[in-house]
mmCIF file of C-alpha atoms and ligand atoms in Angstrom:
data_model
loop_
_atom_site.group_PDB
_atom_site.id
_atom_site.type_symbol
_atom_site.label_atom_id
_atom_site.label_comp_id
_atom_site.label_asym_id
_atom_site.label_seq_id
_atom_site.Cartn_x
_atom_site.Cartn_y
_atom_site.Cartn_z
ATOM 1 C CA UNK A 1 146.062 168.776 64.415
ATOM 2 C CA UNK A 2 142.408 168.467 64.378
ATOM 3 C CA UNK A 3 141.054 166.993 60.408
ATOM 4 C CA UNK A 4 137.997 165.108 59.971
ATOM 5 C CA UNK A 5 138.596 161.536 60.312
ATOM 6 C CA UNK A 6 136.497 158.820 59.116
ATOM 7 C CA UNK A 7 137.509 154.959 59.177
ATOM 8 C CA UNK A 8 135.788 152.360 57.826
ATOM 9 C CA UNK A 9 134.889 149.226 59.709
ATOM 10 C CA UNK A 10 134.571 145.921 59.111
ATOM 11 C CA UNK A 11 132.655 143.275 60.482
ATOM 12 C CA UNK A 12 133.051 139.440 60.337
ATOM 13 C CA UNK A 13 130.413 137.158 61.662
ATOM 14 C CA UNK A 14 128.501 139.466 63.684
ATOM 15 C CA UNK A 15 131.552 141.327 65.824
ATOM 16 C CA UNK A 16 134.092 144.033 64.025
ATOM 17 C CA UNK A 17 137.741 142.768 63.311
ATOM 18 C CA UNK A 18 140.190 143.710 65.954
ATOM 19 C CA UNK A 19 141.898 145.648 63.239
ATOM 20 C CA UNK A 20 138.946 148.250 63.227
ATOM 21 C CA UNK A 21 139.901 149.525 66.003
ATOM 22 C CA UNK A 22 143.660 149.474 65.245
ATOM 23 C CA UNK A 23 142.556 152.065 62.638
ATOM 24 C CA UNK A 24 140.280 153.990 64.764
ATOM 25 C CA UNK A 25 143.619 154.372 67.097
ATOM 26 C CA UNK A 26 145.407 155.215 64.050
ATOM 27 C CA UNK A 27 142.490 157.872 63.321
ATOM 28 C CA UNK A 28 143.193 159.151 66.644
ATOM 29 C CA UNK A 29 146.881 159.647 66.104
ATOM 30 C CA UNK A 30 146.693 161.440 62.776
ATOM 31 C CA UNK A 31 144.524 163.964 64.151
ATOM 32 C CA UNK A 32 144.322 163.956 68.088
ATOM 33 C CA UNK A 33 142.291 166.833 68.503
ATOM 34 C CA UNK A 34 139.616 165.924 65.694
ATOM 35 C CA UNK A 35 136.445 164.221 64.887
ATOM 36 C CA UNK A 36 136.796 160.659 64.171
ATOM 37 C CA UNK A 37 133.735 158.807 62.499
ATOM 38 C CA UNK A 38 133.183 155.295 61.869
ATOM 39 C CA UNK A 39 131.117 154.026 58.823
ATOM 40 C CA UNK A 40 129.731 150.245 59.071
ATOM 41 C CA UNK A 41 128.281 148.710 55.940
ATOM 42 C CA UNK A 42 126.366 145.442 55.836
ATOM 43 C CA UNK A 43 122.562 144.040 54.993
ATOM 44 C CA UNK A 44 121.649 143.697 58.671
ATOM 45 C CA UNK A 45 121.201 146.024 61.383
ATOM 46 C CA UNK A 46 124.387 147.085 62.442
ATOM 47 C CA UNK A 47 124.487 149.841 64.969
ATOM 48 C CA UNK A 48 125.587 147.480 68.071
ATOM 49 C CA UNK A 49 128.484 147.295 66.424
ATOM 50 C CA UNK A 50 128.692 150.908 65.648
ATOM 51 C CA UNK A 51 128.793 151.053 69.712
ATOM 52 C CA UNK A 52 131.442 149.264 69.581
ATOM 53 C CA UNK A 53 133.630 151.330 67.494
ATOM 54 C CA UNK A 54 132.396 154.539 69.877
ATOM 55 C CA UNK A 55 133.785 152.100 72.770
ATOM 56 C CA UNK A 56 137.061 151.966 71.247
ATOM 57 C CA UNK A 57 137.296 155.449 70.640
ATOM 58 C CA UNK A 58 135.224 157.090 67.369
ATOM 59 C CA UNK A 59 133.017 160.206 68.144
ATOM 60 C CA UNK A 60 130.113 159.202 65.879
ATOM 61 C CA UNK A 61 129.678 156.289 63.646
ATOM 62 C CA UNK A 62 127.389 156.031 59.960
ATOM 63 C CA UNK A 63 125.351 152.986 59.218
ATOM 64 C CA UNK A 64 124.593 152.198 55.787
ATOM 65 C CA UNK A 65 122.313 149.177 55.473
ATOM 66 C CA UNK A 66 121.161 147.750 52.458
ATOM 67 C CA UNK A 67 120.460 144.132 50.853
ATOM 68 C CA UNK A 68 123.220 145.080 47.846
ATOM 69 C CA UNK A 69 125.720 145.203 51.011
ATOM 70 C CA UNK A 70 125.126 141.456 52.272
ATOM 71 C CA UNK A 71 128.781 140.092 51.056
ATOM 72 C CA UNK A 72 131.362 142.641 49.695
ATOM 73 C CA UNK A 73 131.972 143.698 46.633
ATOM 74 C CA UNK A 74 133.664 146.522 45.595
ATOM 75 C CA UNK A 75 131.006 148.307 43.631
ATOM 76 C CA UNK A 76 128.202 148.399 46.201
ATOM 77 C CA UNK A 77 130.807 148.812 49.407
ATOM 78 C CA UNK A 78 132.025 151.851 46.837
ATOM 79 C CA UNK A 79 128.907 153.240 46.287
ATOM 80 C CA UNK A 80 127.706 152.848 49.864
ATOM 81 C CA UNK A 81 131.093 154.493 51.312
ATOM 82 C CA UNK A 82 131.838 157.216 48.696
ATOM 83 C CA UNK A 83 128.701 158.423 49.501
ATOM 84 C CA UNK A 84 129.557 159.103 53.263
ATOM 85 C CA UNK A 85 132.508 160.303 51.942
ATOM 86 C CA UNK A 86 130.590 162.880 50.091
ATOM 87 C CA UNK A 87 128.663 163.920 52.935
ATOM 88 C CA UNK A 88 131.084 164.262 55.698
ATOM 89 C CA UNK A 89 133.608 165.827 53.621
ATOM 90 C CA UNK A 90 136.810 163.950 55.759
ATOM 91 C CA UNK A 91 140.209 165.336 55.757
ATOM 92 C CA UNK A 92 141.198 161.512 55.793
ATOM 93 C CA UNK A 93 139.837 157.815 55.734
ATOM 94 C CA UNK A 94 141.754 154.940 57.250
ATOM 95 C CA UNK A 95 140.933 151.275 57.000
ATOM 96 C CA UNK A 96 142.348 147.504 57.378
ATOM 97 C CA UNK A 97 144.962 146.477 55.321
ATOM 98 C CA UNK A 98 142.965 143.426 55.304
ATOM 99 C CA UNK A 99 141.568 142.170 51.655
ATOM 100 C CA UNK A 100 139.001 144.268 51.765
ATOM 101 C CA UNK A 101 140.948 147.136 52.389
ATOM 102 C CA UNK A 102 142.911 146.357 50.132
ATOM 103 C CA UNK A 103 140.053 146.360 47.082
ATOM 104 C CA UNK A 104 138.517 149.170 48.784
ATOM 105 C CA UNK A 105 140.743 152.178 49.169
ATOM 106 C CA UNK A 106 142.998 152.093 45.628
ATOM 107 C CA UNK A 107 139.443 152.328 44.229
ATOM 108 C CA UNK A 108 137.822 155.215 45.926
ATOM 109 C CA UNK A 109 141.668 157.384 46.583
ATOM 110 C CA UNK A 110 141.698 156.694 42.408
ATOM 111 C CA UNK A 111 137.961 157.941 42.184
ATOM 112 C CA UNK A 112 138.980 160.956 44.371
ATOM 113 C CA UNK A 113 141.832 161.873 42.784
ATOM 114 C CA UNK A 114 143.813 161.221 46.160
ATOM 115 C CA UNK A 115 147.119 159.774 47.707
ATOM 116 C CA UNK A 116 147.171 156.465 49.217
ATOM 117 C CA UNK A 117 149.614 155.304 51.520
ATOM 118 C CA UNK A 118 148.969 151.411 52.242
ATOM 119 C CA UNK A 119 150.321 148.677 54.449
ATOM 120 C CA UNK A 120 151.398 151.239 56.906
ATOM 121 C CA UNK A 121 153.144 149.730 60.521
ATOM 122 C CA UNK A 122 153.172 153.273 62.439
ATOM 123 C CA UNK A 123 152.159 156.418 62.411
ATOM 124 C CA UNK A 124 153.756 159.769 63.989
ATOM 125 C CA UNK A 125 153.935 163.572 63.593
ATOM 126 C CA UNK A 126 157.279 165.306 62.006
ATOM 127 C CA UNK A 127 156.737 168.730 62.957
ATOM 128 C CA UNK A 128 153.193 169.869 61.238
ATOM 129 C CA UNK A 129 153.450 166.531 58.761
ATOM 130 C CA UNK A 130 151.635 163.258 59.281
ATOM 131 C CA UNK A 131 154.217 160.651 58.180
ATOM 132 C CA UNK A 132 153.412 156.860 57.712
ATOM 133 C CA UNK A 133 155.945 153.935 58.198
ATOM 134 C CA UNK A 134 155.820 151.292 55.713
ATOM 135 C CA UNK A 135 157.464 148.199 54.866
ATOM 136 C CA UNK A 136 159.150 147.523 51.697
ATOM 137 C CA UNK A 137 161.342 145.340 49.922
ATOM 138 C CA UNK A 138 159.357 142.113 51.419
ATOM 139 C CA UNK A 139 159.915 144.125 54.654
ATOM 140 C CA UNK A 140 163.795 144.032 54.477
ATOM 141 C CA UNK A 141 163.482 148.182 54.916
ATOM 142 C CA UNK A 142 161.007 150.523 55.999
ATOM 143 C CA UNK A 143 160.230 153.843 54.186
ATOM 144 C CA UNK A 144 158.829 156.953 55.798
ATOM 145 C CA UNK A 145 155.825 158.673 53.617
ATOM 146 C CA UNK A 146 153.375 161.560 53.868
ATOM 147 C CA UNK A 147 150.958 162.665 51.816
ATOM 148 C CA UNK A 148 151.568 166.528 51.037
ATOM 149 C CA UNK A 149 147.828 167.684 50.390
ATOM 150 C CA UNK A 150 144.524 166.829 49.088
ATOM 151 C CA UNK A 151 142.529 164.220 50.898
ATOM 152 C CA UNK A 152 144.239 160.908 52.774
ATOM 153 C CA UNK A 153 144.013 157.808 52.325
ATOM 154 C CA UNK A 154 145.779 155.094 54.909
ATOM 155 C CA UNK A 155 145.636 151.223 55.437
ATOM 156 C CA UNK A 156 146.793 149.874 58.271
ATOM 157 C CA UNK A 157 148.475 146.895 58.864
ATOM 158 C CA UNK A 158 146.893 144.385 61.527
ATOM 159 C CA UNK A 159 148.311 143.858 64.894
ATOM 160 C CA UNK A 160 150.923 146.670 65.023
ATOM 161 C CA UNK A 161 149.429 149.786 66.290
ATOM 162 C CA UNK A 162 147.552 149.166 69.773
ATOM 163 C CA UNK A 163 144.101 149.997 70.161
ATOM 164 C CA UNK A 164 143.011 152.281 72.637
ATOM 165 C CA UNK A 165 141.352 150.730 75.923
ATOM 166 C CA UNK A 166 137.802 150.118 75.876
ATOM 167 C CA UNK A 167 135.656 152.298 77.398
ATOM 168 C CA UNK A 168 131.816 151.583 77.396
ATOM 169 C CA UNK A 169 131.427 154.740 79.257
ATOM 170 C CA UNK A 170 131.712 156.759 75.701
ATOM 171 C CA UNK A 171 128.650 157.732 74.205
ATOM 172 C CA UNK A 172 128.134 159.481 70.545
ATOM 173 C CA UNK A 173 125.584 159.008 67.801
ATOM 174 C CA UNK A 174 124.889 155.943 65.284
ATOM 175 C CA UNK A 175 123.284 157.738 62.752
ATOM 176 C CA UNK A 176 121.810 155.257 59.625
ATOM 177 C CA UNK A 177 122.240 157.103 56.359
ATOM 178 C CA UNK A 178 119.711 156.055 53.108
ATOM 179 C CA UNK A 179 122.304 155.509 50.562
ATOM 180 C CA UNK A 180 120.742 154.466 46.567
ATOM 181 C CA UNK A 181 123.048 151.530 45.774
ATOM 182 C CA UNK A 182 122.893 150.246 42.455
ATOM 183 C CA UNK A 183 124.090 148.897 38.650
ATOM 184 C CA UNK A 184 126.473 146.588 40.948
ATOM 185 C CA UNK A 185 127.668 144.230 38.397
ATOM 186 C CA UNK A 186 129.403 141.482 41.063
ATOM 187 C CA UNK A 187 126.729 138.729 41.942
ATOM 188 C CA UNK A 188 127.825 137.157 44.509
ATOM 189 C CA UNK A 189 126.174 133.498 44.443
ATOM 190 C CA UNK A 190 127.904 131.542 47.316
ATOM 191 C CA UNK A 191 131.157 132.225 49.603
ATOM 192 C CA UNK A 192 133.004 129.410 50.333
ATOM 193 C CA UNK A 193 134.767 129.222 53.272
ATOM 194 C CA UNK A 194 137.739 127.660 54.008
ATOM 195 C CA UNK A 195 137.396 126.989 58.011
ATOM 196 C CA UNK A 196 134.977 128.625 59.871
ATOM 197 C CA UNK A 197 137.028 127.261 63.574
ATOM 198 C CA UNK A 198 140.050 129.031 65.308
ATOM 199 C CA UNK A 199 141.709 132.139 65.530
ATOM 200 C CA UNK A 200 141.919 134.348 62.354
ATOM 201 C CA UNK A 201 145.312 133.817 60.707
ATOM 202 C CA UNK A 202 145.954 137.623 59.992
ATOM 203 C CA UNK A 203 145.088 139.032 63.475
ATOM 204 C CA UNK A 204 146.325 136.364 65.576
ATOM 205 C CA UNK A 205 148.211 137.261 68.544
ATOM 206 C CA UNK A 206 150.608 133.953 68.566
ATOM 207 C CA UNK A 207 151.098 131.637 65.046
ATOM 208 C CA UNK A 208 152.353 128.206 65.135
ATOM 209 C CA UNK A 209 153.463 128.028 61.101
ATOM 210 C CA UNK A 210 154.253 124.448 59.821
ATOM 211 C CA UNK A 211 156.375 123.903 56.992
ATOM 212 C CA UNK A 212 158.060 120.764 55.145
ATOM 213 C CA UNK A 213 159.769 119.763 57.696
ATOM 214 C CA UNK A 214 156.298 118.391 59.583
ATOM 215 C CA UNK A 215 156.289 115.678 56.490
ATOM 216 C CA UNK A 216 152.618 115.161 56.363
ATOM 217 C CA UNK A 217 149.245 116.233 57.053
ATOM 218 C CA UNK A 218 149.269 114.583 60.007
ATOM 219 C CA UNK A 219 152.402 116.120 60.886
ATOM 220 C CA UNK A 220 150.174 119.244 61.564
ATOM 221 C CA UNK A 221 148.550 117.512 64.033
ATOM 222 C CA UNK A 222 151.138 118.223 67.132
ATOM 223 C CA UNK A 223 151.401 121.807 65.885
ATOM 224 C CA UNK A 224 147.958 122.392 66.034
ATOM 225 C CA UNK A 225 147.531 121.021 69.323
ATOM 226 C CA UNK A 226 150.353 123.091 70.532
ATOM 227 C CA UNK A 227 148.076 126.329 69.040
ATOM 228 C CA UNK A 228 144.690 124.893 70.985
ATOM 229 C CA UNK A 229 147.006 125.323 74.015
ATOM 230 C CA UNK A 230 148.137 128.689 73.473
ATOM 231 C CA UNK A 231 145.087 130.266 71.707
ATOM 232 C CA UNK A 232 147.340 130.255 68.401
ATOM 233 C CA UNK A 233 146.246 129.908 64.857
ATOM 234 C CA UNK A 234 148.327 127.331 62.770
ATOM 235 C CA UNK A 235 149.712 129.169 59.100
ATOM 236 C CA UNK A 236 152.311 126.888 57.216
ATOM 237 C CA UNK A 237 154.999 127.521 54.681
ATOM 238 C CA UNK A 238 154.275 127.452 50.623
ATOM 239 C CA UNK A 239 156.346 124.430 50.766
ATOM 240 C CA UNK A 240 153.814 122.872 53.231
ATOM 241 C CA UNK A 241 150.924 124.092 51.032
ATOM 242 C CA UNK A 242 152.683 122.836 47.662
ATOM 243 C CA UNK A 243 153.629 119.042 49.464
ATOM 244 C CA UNK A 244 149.673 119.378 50.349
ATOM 245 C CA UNK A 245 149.844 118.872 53.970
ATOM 246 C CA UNK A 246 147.826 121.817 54.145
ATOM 247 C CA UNK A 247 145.321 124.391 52.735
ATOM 248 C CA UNK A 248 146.491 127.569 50.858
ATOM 249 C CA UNK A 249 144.500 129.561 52.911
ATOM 250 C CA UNK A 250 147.430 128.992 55.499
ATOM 251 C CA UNK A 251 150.517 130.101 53.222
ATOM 252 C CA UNK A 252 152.485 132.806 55.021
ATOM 253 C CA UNK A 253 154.955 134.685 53.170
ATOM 254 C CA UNK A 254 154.934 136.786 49.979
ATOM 255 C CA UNK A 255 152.129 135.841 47.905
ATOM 256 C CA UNK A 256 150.015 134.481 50.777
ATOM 257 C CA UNK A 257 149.596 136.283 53.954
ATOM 258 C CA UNK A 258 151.465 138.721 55.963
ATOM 259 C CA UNK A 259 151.259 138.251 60.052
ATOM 260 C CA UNK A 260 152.461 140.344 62.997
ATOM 261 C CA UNK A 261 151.849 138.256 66.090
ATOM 262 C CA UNK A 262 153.437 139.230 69.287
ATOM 263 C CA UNK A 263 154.789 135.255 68.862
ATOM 264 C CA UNK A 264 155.621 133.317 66.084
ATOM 265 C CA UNK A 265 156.880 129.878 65.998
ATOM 266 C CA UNK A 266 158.086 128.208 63.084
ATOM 267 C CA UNK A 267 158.754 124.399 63.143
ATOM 268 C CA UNK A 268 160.267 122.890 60.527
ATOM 269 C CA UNK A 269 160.927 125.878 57.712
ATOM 270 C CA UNK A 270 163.537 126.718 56.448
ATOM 271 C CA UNK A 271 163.455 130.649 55.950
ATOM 272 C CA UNK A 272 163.333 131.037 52.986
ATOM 273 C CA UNK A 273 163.357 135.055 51.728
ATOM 274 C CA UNK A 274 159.817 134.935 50.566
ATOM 275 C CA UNK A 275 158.758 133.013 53.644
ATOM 276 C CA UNK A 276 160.428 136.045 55.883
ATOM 277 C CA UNK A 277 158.333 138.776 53.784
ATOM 278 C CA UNK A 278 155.394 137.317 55.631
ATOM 279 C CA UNK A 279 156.310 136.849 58.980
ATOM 280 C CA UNK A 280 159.659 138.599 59.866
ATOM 281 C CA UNK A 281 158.092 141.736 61.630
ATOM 282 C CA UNK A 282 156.629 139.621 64.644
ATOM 283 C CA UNK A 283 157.645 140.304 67.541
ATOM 284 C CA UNK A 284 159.166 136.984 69.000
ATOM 285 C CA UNK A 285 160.139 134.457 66.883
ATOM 286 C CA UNK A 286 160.935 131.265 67.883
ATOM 287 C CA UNK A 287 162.570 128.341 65.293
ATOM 288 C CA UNK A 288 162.736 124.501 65.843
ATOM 289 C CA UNK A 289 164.562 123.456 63.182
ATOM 290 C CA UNK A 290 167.083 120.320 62.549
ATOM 291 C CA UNK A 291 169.857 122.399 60.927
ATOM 292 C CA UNK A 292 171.394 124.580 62.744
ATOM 293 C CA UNK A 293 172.713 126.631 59.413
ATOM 294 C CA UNK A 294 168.969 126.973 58.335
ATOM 295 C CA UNK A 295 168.141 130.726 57.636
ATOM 296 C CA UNK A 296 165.091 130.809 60.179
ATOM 297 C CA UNK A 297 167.743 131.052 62.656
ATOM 298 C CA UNK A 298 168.914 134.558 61.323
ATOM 299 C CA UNK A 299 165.812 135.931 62.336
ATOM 300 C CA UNK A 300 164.902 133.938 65.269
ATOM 301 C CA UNK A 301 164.632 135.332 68.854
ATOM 302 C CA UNK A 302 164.797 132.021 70.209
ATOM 303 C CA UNK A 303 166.207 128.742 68.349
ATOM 304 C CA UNK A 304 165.573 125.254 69.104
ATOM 305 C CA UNK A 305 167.903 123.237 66.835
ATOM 306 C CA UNK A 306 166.116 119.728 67.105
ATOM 307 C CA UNK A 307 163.342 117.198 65.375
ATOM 308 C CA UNK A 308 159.833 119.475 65.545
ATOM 309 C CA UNK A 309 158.210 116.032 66.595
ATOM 310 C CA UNK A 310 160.323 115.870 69.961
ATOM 311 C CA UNK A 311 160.267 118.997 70.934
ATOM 312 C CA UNK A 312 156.858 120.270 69.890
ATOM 313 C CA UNK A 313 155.207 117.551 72.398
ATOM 314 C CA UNK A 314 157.976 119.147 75.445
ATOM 315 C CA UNK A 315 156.326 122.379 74.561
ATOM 316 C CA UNK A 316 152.240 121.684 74.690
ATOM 317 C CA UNK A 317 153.182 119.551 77.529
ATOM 318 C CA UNK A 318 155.273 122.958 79.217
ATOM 319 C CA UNK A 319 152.442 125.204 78.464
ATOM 320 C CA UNK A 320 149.685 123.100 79.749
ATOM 321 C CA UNK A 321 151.337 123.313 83.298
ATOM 322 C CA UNK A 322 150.845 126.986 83.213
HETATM 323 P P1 LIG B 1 162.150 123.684 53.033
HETATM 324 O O1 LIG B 1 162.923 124.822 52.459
HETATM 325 O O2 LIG B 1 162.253 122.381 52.354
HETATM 326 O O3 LIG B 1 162.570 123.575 54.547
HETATM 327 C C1 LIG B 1 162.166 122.538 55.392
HETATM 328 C C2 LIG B 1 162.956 122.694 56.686
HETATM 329 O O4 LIG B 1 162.489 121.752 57.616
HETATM 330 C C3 LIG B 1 164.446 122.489 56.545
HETATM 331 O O5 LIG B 1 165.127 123.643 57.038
HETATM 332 C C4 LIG B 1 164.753 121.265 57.391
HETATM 333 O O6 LIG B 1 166.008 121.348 58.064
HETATM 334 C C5 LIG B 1 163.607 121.308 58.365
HETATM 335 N N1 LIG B 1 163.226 119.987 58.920
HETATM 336 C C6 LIG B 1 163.024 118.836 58.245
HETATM 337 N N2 LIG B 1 162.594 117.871 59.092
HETATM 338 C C7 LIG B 1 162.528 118.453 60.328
HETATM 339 C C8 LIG B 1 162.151 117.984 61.607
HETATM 340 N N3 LIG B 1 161.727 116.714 61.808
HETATM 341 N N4 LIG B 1 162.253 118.818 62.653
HETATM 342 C C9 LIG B 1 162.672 120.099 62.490
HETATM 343 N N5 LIG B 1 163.041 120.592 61.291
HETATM 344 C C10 LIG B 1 162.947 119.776 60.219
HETATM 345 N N6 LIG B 1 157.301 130.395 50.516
HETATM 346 C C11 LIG B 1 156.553 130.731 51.567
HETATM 347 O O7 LIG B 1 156.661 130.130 52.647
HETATM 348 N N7 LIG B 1 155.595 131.713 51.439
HETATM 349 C C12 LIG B 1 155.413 132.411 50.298
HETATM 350 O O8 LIG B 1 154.550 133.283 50.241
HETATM 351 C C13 LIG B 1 156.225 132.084 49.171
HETATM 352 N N8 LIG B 1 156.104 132.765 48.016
HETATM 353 C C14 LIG B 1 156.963 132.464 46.974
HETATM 354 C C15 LIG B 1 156.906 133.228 45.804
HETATM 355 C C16 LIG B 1 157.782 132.961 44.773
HETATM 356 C C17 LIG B 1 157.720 133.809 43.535
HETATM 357 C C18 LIG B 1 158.714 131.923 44.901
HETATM 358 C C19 LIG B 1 159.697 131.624 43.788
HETATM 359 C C20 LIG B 1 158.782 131.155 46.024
HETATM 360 C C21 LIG B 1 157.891 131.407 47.087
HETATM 361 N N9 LIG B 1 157.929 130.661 48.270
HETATM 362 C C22 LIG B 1 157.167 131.031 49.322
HETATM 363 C C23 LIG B 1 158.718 129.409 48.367
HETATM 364 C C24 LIG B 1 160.041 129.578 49.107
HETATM 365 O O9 LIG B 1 161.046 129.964 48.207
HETATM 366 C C25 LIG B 1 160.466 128.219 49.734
HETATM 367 O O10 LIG B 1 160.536 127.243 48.726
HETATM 368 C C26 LIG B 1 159.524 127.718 50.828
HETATM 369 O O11 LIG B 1 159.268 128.749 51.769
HETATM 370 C C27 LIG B 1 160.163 126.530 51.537
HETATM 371 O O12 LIG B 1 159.274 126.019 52.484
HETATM 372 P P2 LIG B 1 159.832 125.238 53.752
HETATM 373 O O13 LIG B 1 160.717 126.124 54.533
HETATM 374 O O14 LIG B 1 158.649 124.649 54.428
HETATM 375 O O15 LIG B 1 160.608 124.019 53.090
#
């Protein structure tokens, strides 16, 4: 198949999320013998980055810069991308399934008058059909969907479809495009952030998740030295985040966020079923836990039945010999 492909980018203190090029890879799999093209948004200069995203495998990337693009909001990221859109005339756009993405694509596939297929885990070609996996049911099933005509809209879901390899070699043009942004009713006066240290929660390759069996906010403390040692981010339970030994920003699970991490290792929860929507697709999961009934174990790889303040200190002391 060879359709038009454009995917949006995003950027996150100066470098592109890893999942940007998850979708360009995506991209590439829709439509292997087609065009792919990247669009970057943002106030600054951004066509190193665009390099980037011909490094990792688009053909040509837009640049839209302008001050109304400085912090996202959904009206001048619209404006700004619909207007590529316009221009390039894609046969499909793929993005994130990050919040932005989220925001993002209902909006414009609404504007369009086009099908969205979100959260998708895998993509592959039934005879002359794309079709998109997706997880349903807080990911207890998996449905397989297409999108029979009309223009395409995908997210993607981070950290489950590889991106391709790097190749600095590539060349292809980052072309800036004038776009008139305005009537943006979102002000955005400040962003608070949360933490600005560590690996990103959503695109980390190995979690260490907390929950109320760590007891305190100090009882992070061995769990996130265990994560400094592997290059880990720390997420926690919603019964961590309720008992307040943590921030909500960490809340894995059903109504906080959903991870993929080639290792997950949950001390001290329990397993509960909205706890699994979040995390149950990883790809290793290991659970220290002091009941052996608890329903982590169902889904575990590996199970440690023991106290997480024992055998977490075995483990960073394990690691650190590698
Ligand atoms: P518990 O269920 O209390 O489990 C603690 C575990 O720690 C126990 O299994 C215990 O054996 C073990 N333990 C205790 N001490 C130790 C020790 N020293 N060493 C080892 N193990 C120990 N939950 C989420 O996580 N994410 C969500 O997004 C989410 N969304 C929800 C949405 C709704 C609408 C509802 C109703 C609930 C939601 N929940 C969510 C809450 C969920 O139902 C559970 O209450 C929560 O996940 C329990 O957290 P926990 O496993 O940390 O705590």
């Amino acid at each position: 198949m060879s359709q038009k492909m454009l995917v949006i980018g995003e950027a996150r203190d100066g470098a592109l999320r890893n999942v940007t090029f998850e979708a360009i890879a995506a991209a590439r799999k829709i439509s292997p013998n087609g065009e792919v093209v990247g669009i970057l948004c943002g106030s600054d200069d951004v066509s190193n980055l665009g390099k980037e995203m011909i490094y990792y495998g688009a053909d040509r990337v837009c640049t839209v810069q302008h001050d109304a693009l400085a912090t996202y909001t959904s009206d001048g990221y619209g404006q700004a991308v619909l207007s590529v859109i316009e221009e390039e005339s894609p046969d499909g756009i793929v993005m994130g399934h990050t919040a932005i993405g989220k925001d993002l694509t209902p909006k414009l596939a609404s504007k369009l008058e086009s099908g969205l297929i979100s959260d998708a885990v895998a993509v592959d070609h039934v005879g002359e059909n794309v079709v998109f996996t997706r997880p349903i049911y807080s990911g207890k099933a998996f449905e397989k969907k297409m999108i029979a005509d009309g223009l395409l809209f995908a997210t993607i879901r981070p950290n489950n479809m590889k991106p391709l390899q790097r190749d600095d070699s590539r060349s292809g043009d980052v072309q800036s495009k004038q776009v008139d942004i305005k009537d943006v009713r979102t002000i955005i006066k400040d962003v608070l952030r949360k933490s600005t240290e560590g690996v990103d929660l959503s695109e980390a390759n190995i979690v260490v998740a907390g929950g109320r069996g760590v007891k305190s906010a100090e009882g992070f403390e061995p769990l996130q030295q265990l994560a400094d040692v592997l290059g880990a981010a720390v997420g926690a339970s919603r019964g961590a985040c309720d008992a307040e030994y943590c921030d909500y920003s960490l809340q894995i699970g059903q109504t906080g966020k959903v991870v993929t991490p080639d290792l997950y290792i949950a001390c001290g929860i329990s397993g509960a079923i909205q706890h699994l929507a979040g995390m149950s697709n990883s790809k290793v999961i290991v659970a220290i836990n002091k009941d052996p009934e608890a329903n982590i174990f169902n889904v575990a790889d590996y199970g440690i039945v023991g106290d997480l303040f024992d055998v977490v200190p075995k483990l960073i002391e394990e690691f650190k010999q590698l």
